mmCIF file of C-alpha atoms in Angstrom:
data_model
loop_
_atom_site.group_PDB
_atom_site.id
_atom_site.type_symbol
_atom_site.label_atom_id
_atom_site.label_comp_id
_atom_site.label_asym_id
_atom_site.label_seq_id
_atom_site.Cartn_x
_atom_site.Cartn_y
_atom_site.Cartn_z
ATOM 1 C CA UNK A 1 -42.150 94.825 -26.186
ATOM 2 C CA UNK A 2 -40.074 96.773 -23.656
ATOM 3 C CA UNK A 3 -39.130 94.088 -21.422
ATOM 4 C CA UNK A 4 -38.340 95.869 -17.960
ATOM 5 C CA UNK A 5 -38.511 99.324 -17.574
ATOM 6 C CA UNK A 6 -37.221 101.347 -14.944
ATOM 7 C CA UNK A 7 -37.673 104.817 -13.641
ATOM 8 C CA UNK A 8 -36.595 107.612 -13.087
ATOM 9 C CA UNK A 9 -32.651 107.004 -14.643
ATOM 10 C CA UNK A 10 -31.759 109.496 -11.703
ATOM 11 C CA UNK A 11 -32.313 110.707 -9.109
ATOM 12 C CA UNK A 12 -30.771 112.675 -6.118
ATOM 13 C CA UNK A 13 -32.189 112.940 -2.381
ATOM 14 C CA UNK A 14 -31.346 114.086 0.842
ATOM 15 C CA UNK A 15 -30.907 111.862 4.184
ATOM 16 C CA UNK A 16 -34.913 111.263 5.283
ATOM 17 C CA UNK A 17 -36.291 112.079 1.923
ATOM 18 C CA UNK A 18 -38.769 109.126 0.743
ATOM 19 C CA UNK A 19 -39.034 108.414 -2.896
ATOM 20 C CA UNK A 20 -40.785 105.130 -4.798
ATOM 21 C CA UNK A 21 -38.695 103.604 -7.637
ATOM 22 C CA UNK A 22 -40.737 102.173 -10.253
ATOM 23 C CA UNK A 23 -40.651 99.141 -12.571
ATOM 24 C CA UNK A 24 -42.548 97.636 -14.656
ATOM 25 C CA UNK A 25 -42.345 94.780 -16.937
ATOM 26 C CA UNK A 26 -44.696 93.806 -20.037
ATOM 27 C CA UNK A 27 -43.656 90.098 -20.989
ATOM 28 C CA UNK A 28 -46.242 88.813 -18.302
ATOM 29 C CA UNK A 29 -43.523 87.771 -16.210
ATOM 30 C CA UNK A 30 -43.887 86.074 -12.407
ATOM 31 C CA UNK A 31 -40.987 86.725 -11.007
ATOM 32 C CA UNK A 32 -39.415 90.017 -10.637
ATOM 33 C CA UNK A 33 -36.606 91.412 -7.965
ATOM 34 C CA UNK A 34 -34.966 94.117 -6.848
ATOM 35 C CA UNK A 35 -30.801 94.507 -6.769
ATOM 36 C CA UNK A 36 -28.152 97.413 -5.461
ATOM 37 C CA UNK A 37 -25.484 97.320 -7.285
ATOM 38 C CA UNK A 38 -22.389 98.910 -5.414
ATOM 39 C CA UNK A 39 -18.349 98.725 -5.981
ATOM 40 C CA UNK A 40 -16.607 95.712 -5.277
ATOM 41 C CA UNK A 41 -19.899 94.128 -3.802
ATOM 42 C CA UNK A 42 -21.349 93.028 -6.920
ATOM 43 C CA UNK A 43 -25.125 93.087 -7.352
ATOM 44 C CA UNK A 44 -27.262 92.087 -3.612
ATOM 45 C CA UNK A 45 -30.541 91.010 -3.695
ATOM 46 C CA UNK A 46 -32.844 93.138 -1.507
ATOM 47 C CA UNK A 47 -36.591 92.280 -2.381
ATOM 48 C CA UNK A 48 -37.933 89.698 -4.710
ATOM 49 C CA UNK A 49 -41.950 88.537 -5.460
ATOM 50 C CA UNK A 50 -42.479 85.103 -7.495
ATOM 51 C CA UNK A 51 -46.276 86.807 -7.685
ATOM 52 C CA UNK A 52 -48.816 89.572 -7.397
ATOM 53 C CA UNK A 53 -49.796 89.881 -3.872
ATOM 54 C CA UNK A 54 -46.126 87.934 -2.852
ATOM 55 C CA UNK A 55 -43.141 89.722 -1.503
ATOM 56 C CA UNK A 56 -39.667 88.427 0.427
ATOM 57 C CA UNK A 57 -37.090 89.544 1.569
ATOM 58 C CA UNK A 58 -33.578 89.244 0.209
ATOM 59 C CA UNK A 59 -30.316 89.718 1.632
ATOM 60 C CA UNK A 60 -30.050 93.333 1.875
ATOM 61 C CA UNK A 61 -33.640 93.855 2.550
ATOM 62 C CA UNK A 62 -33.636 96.654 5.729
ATOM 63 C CA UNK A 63 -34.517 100.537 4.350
ATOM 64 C CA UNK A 64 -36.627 99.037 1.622
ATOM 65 C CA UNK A 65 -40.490 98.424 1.445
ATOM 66 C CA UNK A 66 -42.013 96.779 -1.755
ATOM 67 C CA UNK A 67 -45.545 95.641 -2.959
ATOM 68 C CA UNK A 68 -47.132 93.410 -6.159
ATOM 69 C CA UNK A 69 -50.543 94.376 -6.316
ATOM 70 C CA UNK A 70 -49.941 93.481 -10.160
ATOM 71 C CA UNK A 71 -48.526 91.141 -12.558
ATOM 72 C CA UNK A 72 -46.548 94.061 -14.363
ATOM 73 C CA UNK A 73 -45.418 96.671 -11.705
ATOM 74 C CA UNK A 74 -42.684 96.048 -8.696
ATOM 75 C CA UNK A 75 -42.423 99.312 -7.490
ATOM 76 C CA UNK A 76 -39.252 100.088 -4.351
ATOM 77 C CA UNK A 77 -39.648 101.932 -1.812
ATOM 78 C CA UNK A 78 -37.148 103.903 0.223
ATOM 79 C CA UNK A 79 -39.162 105.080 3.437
ATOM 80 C CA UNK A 80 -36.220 107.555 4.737
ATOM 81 C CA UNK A 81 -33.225 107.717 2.835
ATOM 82 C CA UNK A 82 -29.882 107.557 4.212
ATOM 83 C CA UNK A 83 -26.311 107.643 2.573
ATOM 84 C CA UNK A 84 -25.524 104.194 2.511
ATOM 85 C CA UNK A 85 -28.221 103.715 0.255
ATOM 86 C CA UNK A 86 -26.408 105.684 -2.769
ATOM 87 C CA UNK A 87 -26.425 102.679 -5.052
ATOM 88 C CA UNK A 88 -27.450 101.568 -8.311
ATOM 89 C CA UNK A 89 -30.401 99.670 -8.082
ATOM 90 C CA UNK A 90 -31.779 97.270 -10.596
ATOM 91 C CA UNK A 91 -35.139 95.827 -10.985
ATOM 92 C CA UNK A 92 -35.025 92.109 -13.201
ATOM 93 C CA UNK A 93 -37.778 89.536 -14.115
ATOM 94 C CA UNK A 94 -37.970 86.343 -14.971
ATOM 95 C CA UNK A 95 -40.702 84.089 -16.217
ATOM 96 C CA UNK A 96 -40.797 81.711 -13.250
ATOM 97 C CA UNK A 97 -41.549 78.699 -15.651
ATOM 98 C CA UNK A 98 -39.660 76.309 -12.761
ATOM 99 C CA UNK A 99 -37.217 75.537 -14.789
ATOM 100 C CA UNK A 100 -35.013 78.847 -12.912
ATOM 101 C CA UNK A 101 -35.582 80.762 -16.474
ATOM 102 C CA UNK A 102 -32.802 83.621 -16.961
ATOM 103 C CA UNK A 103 -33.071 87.046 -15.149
ATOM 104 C CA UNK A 104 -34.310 90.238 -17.359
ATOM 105 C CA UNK A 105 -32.382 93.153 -16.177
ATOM 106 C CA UNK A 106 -34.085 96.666 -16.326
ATOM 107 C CA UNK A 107 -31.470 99.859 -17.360
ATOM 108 C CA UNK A 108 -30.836 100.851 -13.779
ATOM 109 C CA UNK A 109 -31.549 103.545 -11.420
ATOM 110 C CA UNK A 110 -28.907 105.796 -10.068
ATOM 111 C CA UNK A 111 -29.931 106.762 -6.912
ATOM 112 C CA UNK A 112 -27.814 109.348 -4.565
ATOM 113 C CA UNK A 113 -28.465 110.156 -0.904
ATOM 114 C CA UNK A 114 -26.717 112.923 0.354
ATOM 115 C CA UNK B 1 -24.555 79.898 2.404
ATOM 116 C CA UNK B 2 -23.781 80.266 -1.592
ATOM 117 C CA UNK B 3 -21.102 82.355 -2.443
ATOM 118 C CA UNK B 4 -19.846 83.216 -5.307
ATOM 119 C CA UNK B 5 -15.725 84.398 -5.704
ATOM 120 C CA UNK B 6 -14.411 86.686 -8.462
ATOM 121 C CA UNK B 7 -10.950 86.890 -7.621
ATOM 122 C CA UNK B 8 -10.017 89.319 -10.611
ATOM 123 C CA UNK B 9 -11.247 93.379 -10.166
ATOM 124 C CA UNK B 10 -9.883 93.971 -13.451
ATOM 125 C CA UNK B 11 -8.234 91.530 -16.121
ATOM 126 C CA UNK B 12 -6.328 93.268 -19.241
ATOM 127 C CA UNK B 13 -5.208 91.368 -22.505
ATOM 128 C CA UNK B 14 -4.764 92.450 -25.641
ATOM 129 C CA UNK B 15 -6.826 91.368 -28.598
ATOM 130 C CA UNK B 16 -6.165 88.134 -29.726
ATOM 131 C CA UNK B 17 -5.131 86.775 -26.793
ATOM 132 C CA UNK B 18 -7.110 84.606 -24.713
ATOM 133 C CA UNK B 19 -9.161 85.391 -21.683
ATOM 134 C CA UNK B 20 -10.166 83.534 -18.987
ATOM 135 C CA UNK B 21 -12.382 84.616 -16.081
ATOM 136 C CA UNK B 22 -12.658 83.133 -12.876
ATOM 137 C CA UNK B 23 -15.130 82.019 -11.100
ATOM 138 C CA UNK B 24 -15.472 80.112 -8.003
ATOM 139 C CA UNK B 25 -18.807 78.953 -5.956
ATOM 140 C CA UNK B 26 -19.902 77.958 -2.311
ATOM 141 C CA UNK B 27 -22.896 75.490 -2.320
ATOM 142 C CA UNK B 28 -23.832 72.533 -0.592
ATOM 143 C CA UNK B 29 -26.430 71.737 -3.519
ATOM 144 C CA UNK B 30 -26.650 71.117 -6.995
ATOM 145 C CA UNK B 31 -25.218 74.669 -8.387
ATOM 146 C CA UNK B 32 -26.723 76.257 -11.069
ATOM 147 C CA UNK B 33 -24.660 79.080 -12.961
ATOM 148 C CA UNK B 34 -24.705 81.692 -15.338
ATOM 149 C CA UNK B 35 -22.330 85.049 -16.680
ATOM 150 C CA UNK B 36 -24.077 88.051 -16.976
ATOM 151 C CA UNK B 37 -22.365 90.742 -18.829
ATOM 152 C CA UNK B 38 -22.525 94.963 -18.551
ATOM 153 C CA UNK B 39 -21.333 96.310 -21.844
ATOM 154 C CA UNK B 40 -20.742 100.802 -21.302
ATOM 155 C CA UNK B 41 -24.220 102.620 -20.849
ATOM 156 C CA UNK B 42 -26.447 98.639 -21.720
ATOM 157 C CA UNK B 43 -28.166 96.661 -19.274
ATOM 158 C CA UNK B 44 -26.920 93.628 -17.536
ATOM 159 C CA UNK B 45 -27.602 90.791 -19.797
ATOM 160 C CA UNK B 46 -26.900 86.956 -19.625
ATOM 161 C CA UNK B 47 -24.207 85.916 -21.960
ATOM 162 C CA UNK B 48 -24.677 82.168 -21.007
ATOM 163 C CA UNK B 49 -25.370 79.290 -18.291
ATOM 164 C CA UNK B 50 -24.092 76.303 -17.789
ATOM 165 C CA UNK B 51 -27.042 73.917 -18.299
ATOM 166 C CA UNK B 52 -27.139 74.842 -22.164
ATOM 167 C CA UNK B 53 -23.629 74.015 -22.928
ATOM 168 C CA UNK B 54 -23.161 76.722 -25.731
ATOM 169 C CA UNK B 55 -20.627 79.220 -27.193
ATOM 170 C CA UNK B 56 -22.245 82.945 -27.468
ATOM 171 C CA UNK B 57 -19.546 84.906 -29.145
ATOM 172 C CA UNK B 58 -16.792 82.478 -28.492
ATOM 173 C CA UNK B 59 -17.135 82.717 -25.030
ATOM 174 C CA UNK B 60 -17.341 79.056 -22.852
ATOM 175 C CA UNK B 61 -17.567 78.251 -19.463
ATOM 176 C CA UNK B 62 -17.513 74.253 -17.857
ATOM 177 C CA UNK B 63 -18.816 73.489 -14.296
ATOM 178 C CA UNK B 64 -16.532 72.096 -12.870
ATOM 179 C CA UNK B 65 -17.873 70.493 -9.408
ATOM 180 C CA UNK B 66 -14.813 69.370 -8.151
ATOM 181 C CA UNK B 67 -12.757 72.733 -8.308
ATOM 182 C CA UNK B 68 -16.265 74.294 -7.773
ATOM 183 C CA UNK B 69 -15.641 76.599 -10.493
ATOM 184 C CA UNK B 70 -16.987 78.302 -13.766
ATOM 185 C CA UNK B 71 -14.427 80.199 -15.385
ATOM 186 C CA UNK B 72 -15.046 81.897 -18.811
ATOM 187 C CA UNK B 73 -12.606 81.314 -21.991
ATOM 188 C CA UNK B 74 -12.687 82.985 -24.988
ATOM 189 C CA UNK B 75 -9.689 81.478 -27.369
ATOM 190 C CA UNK B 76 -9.574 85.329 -28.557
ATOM 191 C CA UNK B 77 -10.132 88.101 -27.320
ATOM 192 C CA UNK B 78 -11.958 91.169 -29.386
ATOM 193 C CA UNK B 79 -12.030 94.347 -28.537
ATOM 194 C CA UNK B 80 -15.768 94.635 -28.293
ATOM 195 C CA UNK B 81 -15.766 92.339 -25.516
ATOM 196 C CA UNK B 82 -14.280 94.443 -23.381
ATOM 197 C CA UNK B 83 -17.323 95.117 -20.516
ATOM 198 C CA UNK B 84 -17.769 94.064 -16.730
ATOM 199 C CA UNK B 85 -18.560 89.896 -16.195
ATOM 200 C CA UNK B 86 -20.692 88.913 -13.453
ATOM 201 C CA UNK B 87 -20.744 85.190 -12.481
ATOM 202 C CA UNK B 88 -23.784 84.688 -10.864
ATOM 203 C CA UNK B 89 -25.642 81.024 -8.848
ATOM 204 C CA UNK B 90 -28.884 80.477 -8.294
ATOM 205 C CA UNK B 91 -29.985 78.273 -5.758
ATOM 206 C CA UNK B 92 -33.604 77.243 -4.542
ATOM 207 C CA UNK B 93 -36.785 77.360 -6.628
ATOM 208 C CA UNK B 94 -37.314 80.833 -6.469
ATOM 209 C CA UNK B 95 -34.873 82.071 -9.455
ATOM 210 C CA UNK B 96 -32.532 83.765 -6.767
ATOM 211 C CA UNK B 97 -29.144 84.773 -8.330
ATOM 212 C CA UNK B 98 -26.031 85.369 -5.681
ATOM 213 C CA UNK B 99 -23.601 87.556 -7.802
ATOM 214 C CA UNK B 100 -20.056 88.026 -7.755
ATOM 215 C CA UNK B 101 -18.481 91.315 -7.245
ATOM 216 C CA UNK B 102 -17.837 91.207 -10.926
ATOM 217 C CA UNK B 103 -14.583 91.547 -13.472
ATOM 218 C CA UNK B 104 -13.857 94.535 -15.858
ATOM 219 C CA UNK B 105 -12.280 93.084 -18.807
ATOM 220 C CA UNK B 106 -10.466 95.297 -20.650
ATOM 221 C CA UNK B 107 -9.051 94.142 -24.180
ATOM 222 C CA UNK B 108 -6.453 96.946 -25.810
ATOM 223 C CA UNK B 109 -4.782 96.819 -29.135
#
């Protein structure tokens, strides 16, 4: 059981590159979300799906495309990257049992724009 | 809107003293919270929430609705607890957490 699994662990682009971060989780989880986590802001919610085939939007969702077209994969996608994007971004799950289970936390990707 | 308030970037004590984080919220509804903690190069984990009412390695935290807050205690602090505490609320149906900007806890001998 890996729990949530997050790749790449790196990664450096330039401003207008695109680039898909992946995650997947194998705990048969519902819910699953995408934060940035950035200095003295804490961790911000940008996309979050309680389903396959459901996405919303979070608070920081502009930049950021996502999908669910299964159970286990959540995948981010940055459609032209720009520098204020240079984050760490973290993808978590949850079982959605309704009782607001616990968030599983993946290891993190560090992503810089420059 | 929730909010959650960290006041503290950074909190030092040495071990064996005690600790306590703060932790304030914003929310209209019934709040429910949790600490998450970062130990160096791990994942963010949950160390506890308020609904279960326990002690994971000597580390507490009451709701307290009037103050609106959820600090953490720890009677004494170890050096292995030294990491970055996130106090986070969720609010709504839809397991949405609203983190605060975190505290680095650093315990020194």
């Amino acid at each position: 059981n890996a729990g949530v699994t997050q790749t790449p662990k790196f990664q450096v682009l330039k401003t207008g590159q695109s680039m898909t971060l992946q995650c997947a989780q194998d705990m048969n989880h519902e819910y699953m979300s995408w934060y940035r986590q950035d200095p003295g802001m804490g961790l911000r919610l940008i996309h979050y799906s309680v389903g396959a085939g459901i996405t919303d939007q979070g608070e920081v969702p502009n930049g950021y495309n996502v999908s669910r077209s299964t159970t286990e994969d959540f995948p981010l996608r940055l459609l032209s990257a720009a520098p204020s994007q240079t984050s760490v971004y973290f993808c978590a799950s949850s079982p959605w049992t309704g009782d607001n289970s616990p968030l599983h936390f993946g290891n993190g990707t560090r992503l810089t724009v420059t | 809107a929730q909010r959650v308030t960290q006041p503290e970037k950074l909190l030092s004590v040495f071990k064996g003293a005690p600790v306590e984080l703060k932790c304030n919220y914003s929310y209209s509804g019934s709040p429910e919270l949790f600490w998450y903690v970062q130990y160096s190069r791990q994942r963010l984990q949950l160390l506890l929430r308020h609904i279960s009412r326990e002690s994971i390695k000597g580390f507490t935290a009451d709701l307290n609705k009037g103050e609106t807050s959820f600090h953490l205690k720890k009677p004494f602090a170890q050096e292995e607890d030294s990491a970055m505490y996130y106090c986070a609320l969720m609010t709504g149906t839809a397991s949405k957490l609203t983190f605060g900007t975190g505290t680095r806890l650093q315990v020194t001998l």
